[in-house]
mmCIF file of C-alpha atoms and ligand atoms in Angstrom:
data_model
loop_
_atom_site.group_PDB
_atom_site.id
_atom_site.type_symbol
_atom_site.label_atom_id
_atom_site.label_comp_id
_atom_site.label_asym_id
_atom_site.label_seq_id
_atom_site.Cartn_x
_atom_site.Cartn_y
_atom_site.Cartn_z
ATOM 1 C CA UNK O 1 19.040 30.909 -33.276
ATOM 2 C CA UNK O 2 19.112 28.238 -30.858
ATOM 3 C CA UNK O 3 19.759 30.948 -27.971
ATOM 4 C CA UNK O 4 17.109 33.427 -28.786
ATOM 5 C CA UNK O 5 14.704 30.464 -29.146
ATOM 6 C CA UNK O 6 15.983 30.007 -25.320
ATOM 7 C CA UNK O 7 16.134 33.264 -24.185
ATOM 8 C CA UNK O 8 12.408 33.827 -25.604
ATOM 9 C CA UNK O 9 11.363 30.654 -23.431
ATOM 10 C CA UNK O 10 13.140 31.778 -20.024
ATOM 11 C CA UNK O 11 12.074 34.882 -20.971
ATOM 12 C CA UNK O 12 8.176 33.532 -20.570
ATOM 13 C CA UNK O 13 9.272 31.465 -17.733
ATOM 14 C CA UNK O 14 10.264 34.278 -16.239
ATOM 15 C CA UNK O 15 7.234 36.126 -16.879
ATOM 16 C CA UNK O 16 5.379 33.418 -15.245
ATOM 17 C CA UNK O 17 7.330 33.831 -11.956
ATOM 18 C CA UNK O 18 6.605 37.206 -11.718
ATOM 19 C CA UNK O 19 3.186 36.820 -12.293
ATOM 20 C CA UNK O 20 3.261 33.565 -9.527
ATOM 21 C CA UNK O 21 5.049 36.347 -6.957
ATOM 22 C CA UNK O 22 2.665 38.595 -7.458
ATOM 23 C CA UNK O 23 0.026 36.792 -6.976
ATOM 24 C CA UNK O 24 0.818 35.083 -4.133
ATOM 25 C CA UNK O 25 2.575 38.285 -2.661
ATOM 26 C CA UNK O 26 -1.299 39.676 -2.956
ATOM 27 C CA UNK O 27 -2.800 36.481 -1.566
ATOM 28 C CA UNK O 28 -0.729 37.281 2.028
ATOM 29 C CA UNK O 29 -1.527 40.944 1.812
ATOM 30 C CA UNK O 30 -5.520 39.964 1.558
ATOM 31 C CA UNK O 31 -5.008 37.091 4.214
ATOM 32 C CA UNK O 32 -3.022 39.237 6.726
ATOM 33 C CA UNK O 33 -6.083 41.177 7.017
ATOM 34 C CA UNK O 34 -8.700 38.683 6.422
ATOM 35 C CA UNK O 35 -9.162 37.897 10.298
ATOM 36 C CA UNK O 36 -9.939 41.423 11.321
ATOM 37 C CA UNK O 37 -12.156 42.084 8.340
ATOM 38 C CA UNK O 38 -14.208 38.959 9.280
ATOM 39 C CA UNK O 39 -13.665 36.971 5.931
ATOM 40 C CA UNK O 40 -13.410 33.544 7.755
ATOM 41 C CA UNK O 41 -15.476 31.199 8.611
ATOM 42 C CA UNK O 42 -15.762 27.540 10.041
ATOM 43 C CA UNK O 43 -17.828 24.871 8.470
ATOM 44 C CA UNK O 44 -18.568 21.431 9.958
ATOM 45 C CA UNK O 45 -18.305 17.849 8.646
ATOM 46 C CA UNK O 46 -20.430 15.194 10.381
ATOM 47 C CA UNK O 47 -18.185 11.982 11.688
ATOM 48 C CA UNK O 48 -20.408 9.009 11.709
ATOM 49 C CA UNK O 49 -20.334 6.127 14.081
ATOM 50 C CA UNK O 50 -20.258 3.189 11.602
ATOM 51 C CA UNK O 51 -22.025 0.353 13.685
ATOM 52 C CA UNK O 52 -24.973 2.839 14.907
ATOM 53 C CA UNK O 53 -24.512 5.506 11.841
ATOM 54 C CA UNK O 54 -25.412 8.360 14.302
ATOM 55 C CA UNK O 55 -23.626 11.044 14.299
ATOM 56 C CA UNK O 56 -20.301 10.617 16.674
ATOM 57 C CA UNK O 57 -19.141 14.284 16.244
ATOM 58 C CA UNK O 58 -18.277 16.961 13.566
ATOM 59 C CA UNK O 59 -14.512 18.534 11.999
ATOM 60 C CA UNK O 60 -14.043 21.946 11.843
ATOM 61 C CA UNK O 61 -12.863 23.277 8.655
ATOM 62 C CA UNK O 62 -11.878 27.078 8.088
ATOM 63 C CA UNK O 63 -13.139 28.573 5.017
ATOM 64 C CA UNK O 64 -12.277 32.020 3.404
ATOM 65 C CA UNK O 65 -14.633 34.104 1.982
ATOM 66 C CA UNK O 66 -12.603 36.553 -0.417
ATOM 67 C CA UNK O 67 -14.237 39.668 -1.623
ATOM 68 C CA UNK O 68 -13.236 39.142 -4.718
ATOM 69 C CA UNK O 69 -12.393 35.492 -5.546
ATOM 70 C CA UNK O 70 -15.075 34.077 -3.602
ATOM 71 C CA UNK O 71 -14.251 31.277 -1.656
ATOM 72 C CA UNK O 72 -10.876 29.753 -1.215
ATOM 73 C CA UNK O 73 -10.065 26.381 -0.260
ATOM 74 C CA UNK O 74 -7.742 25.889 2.989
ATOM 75 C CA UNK O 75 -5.465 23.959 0.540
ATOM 76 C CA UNK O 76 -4.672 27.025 -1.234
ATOM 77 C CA UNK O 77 -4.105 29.407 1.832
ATOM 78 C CA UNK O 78 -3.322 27.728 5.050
ATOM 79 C CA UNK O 79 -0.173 26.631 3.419
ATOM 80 C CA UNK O 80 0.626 30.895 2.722
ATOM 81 C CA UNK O 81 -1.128 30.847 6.987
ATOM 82 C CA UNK O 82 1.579 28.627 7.588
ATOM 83 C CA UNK O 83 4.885 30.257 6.100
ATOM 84 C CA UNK O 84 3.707 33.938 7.331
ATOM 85 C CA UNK O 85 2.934 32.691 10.506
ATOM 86 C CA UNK O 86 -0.652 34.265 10.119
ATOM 87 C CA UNK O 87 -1.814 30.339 10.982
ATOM 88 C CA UNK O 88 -1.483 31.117 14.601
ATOM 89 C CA UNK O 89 -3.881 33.718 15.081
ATOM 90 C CA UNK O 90 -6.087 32.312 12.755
ATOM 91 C CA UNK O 91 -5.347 28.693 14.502
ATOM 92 C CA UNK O 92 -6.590 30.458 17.391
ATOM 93 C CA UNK O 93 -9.769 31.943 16.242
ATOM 94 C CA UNK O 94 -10.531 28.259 14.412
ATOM 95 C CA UNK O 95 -10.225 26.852 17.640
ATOM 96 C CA UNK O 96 -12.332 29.689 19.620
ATOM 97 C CA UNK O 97 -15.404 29.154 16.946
ATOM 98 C CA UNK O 98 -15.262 25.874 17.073
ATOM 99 C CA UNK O 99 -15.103 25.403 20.917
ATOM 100 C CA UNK O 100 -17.954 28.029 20.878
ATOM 101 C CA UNK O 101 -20.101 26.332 18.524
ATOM 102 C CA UNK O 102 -19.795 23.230 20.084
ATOM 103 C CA UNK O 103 -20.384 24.360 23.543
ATOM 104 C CA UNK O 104 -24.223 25.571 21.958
ATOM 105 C CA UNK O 105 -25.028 22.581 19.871
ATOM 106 C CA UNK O 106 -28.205 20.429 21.066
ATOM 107 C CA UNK O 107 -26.585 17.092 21.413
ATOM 108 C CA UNK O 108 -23.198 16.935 22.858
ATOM 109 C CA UNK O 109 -21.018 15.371 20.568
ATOM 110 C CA UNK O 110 -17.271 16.230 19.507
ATOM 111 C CA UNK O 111 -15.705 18.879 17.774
ATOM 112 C CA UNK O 112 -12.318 17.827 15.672
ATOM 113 C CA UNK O 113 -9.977 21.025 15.396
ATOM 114 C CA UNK O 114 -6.515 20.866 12.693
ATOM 115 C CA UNK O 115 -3.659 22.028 14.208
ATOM 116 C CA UNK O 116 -0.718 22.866 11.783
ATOM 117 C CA UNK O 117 2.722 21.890 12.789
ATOM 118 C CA UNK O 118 3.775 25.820 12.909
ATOM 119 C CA UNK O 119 1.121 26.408 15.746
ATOM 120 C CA UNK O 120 3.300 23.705 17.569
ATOM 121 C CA UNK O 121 6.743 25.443 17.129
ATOM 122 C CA UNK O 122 5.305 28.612 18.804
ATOM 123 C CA UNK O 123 4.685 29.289 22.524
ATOM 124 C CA UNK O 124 1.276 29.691 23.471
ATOM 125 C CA UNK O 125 -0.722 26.422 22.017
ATOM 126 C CA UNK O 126 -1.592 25.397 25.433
ATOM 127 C CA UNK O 127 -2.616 28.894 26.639
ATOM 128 C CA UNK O 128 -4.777 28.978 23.124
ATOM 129 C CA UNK O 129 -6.226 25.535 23.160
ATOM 130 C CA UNK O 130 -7.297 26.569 27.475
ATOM 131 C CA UNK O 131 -8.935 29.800 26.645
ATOM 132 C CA UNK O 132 -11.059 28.454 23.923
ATOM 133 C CA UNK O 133 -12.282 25.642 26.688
ATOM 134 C CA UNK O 134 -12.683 28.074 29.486
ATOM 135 C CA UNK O 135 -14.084 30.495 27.134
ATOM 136 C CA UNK O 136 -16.927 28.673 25.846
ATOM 137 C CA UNK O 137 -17.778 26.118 28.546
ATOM 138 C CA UNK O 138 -16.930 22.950 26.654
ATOM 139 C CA UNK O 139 -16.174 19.768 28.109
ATOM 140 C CA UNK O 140 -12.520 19.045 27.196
ATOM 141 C CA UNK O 141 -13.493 15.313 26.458
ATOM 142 C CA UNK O 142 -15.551 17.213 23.569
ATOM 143 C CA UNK O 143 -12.610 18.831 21.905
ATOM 144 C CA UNK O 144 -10.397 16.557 19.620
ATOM 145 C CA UNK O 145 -7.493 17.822 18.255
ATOM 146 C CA UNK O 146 -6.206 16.588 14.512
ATOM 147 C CA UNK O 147 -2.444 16.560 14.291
ATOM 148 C CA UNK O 148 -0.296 15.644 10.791
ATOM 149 C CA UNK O 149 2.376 13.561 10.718
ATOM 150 C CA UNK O 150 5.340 16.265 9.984
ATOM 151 C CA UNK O 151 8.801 16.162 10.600
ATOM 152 C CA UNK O 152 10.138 16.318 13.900
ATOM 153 C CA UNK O 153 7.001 17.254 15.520
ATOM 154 C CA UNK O 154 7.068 14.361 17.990
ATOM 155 C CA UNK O 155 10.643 13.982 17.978
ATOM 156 C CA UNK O 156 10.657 17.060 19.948
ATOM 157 C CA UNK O 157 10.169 16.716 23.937
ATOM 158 C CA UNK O 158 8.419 19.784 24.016
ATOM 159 C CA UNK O 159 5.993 19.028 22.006
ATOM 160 C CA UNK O 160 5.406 15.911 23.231
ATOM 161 C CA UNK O 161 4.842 16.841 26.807
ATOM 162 C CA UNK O 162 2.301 19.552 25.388
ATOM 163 C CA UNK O 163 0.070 16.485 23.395
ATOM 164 C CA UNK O 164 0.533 14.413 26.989
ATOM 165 C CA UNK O 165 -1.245 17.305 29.143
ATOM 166 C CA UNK O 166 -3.425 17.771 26.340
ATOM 167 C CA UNK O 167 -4.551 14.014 26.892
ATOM 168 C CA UNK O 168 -4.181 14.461 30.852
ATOM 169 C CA UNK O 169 -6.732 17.103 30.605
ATOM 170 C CA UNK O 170 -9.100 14.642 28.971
ATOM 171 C CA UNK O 171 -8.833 16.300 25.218
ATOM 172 C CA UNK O 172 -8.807 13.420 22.268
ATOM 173 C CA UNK O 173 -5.597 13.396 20.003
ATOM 174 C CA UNK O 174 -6.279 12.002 16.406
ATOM 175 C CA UNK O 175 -3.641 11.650 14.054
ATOM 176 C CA UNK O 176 -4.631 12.757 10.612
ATOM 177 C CA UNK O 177 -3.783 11.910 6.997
ATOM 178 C CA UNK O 178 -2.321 8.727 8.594
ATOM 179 C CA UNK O 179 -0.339 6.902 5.879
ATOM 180 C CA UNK O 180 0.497 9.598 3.655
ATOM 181 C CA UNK O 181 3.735 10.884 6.187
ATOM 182 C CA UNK O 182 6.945 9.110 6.402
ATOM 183 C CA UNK O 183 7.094 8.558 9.750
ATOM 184 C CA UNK O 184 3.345 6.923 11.001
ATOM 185 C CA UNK O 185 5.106 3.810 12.533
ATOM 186 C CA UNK O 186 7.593 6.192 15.033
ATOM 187 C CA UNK O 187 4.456 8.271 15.753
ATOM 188 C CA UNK O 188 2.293 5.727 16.992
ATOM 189 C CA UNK O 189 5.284 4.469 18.964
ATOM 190 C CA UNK O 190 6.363 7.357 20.269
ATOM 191 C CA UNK O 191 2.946 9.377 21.208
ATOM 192 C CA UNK O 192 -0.674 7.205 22.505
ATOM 193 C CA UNK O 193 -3.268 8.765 19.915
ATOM 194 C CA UNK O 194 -7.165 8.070 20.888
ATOM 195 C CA UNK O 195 -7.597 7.763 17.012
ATOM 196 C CA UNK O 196 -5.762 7.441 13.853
ATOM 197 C CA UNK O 197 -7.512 9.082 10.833
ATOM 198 C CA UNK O 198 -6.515 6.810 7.632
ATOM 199 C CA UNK O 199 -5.843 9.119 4.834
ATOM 200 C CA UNK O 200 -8.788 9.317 1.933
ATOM 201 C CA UNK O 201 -6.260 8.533 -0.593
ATOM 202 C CA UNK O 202 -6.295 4.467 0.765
ATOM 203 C CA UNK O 203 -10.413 4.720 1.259
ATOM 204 C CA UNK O 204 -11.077 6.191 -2.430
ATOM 205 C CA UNK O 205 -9.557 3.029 -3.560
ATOM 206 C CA UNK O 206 -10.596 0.573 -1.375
ATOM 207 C CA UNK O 207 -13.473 -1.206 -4.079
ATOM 208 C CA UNK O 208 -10.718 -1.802 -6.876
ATOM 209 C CA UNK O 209 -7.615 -1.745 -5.540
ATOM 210 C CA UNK O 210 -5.886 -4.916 -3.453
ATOM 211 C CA UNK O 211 -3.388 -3.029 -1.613
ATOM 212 C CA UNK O 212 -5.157 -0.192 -0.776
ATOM 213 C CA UNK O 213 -7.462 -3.650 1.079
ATOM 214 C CA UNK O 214 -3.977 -4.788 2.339
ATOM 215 C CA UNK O 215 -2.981 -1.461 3.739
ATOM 216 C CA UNK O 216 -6.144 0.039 5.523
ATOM 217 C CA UNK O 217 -7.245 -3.672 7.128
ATOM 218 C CA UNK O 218 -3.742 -3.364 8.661
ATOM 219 C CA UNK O 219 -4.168 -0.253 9.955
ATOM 220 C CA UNK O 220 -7.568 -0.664 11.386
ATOM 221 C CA UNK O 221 -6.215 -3.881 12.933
ATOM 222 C CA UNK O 222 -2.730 -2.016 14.520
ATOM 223 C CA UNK O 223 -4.739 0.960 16.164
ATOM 224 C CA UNK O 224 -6.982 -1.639 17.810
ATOM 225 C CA UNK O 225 -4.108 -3.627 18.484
ATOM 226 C CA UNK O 226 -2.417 -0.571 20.509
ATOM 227 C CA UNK O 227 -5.833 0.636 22.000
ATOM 228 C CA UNK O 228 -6.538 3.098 18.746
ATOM 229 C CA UNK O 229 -9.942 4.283 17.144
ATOM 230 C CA UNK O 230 -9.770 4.483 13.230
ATOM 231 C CA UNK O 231 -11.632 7.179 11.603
ATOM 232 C CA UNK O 232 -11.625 6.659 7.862
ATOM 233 C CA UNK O 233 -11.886 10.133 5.746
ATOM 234 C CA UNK O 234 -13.000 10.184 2.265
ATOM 235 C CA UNK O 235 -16.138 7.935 2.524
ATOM 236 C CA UNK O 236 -18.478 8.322 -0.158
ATOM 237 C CA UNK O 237 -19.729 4.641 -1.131
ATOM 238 C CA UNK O 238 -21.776 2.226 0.910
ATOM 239 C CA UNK O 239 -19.354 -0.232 -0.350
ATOM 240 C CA UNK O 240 -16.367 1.334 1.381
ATOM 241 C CA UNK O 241 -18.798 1.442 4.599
ATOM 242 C CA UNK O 242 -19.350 -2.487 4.248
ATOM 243 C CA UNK O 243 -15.871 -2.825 4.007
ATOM 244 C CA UNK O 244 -14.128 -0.350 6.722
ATOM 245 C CA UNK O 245 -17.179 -1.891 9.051
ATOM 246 C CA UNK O 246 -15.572 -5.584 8.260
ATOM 247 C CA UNK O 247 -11.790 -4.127 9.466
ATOM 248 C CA UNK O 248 -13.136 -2.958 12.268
ATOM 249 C CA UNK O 249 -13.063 0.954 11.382
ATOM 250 C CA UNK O 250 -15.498 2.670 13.978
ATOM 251 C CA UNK O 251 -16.127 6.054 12.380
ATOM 252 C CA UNK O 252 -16.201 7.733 9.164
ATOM 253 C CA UNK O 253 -16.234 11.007 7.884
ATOM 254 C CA UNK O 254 -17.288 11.876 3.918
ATOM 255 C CA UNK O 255 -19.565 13.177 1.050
ATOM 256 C CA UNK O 256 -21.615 10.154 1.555
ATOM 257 C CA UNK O 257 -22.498 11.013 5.346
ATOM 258 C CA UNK O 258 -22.354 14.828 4.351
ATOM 259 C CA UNK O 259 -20.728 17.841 3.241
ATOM 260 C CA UNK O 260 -19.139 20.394 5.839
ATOM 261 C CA UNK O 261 -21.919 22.750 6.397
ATOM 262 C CA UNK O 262 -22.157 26.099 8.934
ATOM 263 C CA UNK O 263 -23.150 25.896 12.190
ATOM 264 C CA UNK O 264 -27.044 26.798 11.855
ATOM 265 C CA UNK O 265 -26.860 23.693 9.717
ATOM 266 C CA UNK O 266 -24.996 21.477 12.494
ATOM 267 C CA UNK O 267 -27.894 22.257 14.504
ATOM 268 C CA UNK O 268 -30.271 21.219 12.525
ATOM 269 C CA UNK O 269 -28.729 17.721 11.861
ATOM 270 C CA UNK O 270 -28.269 17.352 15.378
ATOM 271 C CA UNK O 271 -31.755 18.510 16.347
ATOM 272 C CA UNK O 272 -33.021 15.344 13.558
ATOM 273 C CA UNK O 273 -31.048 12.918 15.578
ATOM 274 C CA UNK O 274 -32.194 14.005 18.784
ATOM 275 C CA UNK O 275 -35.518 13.664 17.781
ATOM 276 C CA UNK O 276 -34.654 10.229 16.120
ATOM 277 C CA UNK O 277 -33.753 8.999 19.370
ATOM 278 C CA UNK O 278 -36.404 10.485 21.313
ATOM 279 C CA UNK O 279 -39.443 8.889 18.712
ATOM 280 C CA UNK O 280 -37.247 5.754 18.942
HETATM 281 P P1 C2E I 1 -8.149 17.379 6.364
HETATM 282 O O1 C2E I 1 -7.959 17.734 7.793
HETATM 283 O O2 C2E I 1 -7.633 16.054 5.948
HETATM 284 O O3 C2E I 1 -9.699 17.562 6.099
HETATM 285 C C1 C2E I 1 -10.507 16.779 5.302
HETATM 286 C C2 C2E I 1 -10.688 17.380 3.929
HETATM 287 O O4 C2E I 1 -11.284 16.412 3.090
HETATM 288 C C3 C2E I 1 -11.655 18.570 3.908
HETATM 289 O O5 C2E I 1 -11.234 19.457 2.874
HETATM 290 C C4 C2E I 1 -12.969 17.919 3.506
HETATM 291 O O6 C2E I 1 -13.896 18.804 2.906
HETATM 292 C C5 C2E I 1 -12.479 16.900 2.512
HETATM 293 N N1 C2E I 1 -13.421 15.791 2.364
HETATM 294 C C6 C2E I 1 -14.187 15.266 3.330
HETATM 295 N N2 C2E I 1 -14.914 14.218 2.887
HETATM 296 C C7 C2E I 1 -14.590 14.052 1.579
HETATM 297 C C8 C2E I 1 -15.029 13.099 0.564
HETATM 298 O O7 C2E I 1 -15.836 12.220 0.776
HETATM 299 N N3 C2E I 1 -14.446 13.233 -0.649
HETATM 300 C C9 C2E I 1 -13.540 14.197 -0.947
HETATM 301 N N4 C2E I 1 -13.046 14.246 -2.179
HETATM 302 N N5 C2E I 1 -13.117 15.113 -0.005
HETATM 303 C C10 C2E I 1 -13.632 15.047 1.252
HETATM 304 P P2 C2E I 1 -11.010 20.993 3.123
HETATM 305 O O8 C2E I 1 -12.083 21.530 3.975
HETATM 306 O O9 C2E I 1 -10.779 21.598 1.758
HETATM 307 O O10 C2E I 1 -9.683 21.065 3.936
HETATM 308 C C11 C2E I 1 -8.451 20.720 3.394
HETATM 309 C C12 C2E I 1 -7.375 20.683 4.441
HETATM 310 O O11 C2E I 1 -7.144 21.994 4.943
HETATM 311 C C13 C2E I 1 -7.718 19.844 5.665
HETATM 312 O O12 C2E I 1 -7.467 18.485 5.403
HETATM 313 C C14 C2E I 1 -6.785 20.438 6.685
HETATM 314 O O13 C2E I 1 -5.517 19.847 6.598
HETATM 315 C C15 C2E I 1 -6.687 21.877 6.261
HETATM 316 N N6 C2E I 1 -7.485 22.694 7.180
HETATM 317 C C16 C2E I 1 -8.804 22.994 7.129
HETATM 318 N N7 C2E I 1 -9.165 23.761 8.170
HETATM 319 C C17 C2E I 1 -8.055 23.964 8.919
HETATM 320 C C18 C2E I 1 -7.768 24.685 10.144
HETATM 321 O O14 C2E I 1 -8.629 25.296 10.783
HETATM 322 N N8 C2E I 1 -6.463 24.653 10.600
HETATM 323 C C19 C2E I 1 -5.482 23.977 9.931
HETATM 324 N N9 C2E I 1 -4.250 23.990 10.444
HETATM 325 N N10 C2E I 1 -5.718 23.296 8.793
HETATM 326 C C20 C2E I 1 -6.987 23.284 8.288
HETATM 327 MG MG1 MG I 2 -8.294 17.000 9.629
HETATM 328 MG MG1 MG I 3 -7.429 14.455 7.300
HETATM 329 MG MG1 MG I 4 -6.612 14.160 4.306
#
């Protein structure tokens, strides 16, 4: 009895696998044509200067527009990007819109791009990242690149002597999701970031939680300390602005500042500020 009461639940188990294969075998069929069919597109989220609370740049962030399951979040298919190796062309084209969009914006602030470790481990970053400048016109000290902590990345000579003439040709290199990798101590030892971006996970919990206090004043304090910028992620209370402004934290990025939004929309914010200053 015992077995067939077994078999019957590896039986639905395995059911359940199938049905996760499938699905995710139809996922990379729909994504390995997604480019070409023009399902992609890149939204923008405002970074704030904290002290002045005008707007110090914006983050790209690829969206997919799926005929039929409507938007999907980049947490769901950049990870299926990444293993296919699909994330380099689409990398690519991220960082082509972005530079693009930037380039025609009204007030010329910065444009964050993601890289994924995977666009890192194959030739041709540095060719990508030049046409997307020389393509659209924009400054490099406008382009910031966001990098994860992931293993081996900076371990890696090549890679590091691709971030350094990144940073000799004047492009900003922010480390993202800082605190939630295993290694953010040997990263900020062994490559000069212009900013670290603390992880949303510490600022969510800043109000009511000690050592989430502990943890992000140190941070702030250390990227100072080693001629850093901190970006905080994740903002959405004036409380946690209070508080980041107290450590030192110079920009944030979050619902309470703004959603990412398309470009037309970037425009428009920018256009407000510009006219803020200009009535000012
Ligand atoms: P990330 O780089 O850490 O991006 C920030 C994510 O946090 C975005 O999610 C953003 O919408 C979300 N967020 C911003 N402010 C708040 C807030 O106040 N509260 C909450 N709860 N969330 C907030 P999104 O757009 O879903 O992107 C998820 C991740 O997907 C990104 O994390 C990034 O790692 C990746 N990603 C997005 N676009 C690209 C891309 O073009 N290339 C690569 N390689 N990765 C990308
Ligand atoms: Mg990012
Ligand atoms: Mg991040
Ligand atoms: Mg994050």
């Amino acid at each position: 009895r015992a077995k067939s009461v077994h078999r019957g639940t590896f039986q639905v188990f395995e059911a359940r696998m199938d049905e996760d294969v499938r699905r995710r075998r139809a996922l990379e069929q729909d994504l390995r044509g997604a480019l070409d069919r023009g399902e992609f597109e890149v939204h923008y989220q405002p970074q704030v200067d904290l002290a002045t609370e005008s707007i110090a740049g914006f983050e790209a962030l690829v969206r997919w527009h799926h005929p039929a399951r409507g938007l999907v979040d980049p947490g769901c298919f950049i990870p299926v990007a990444e293993e296919t190796g699909l994330i380099v062309r689409l990398g690519a084209w991220v960082l082509e819109q972005a530079c693009a969009a930037a380039a025609r914006w009204p007030v010329p602030v910065r444009v964050a791009v993601n890289l994924s470790p995977v666009q890192f481990i194959t030739p041709g970053l540095p060719e990508a990242v030049a046409a997307a400048l020389e393509g659209s016109g924009l400054a490099p000290e406008r382009l910031e690149l966001e990098i994860t902590e992931s293993v081996r990345l900076i371990d890696n000579d090549l890679n590091l002597a691709v971030l350094h003439r990144f940073r000799d040709a004047g492009i900003q290199i922010a480390l993202d999701d800082f605190g939630t990798g295993f290694a953010s101590l040997s990263y900020l030892r062994a490559f000069p970031f212009n900013k670290i971006k603390i992880d949303r996970s510490f600022v969510q919990d800043l109000g009511h939680d000690e050592g989430c206090l502990a943890i992000v004043r140190a941070a702030t304090r250390l990227a100072r300390d080693l001629g850093m910028e901190t970006i905080a992620e994740g903002v959405e209370t004036p409380l946690q602005v209070l508080q980041l402004r107290q450590f030192g934290c110079t920009v944030g990025q979050g619902f309470l500042f703004g959603r990412p939004v398309a470009d037309g929309e970037v425009a428009l914010m920018l256009g407000a500020a510009a006219l803020d200053v200009a009535c000012s």
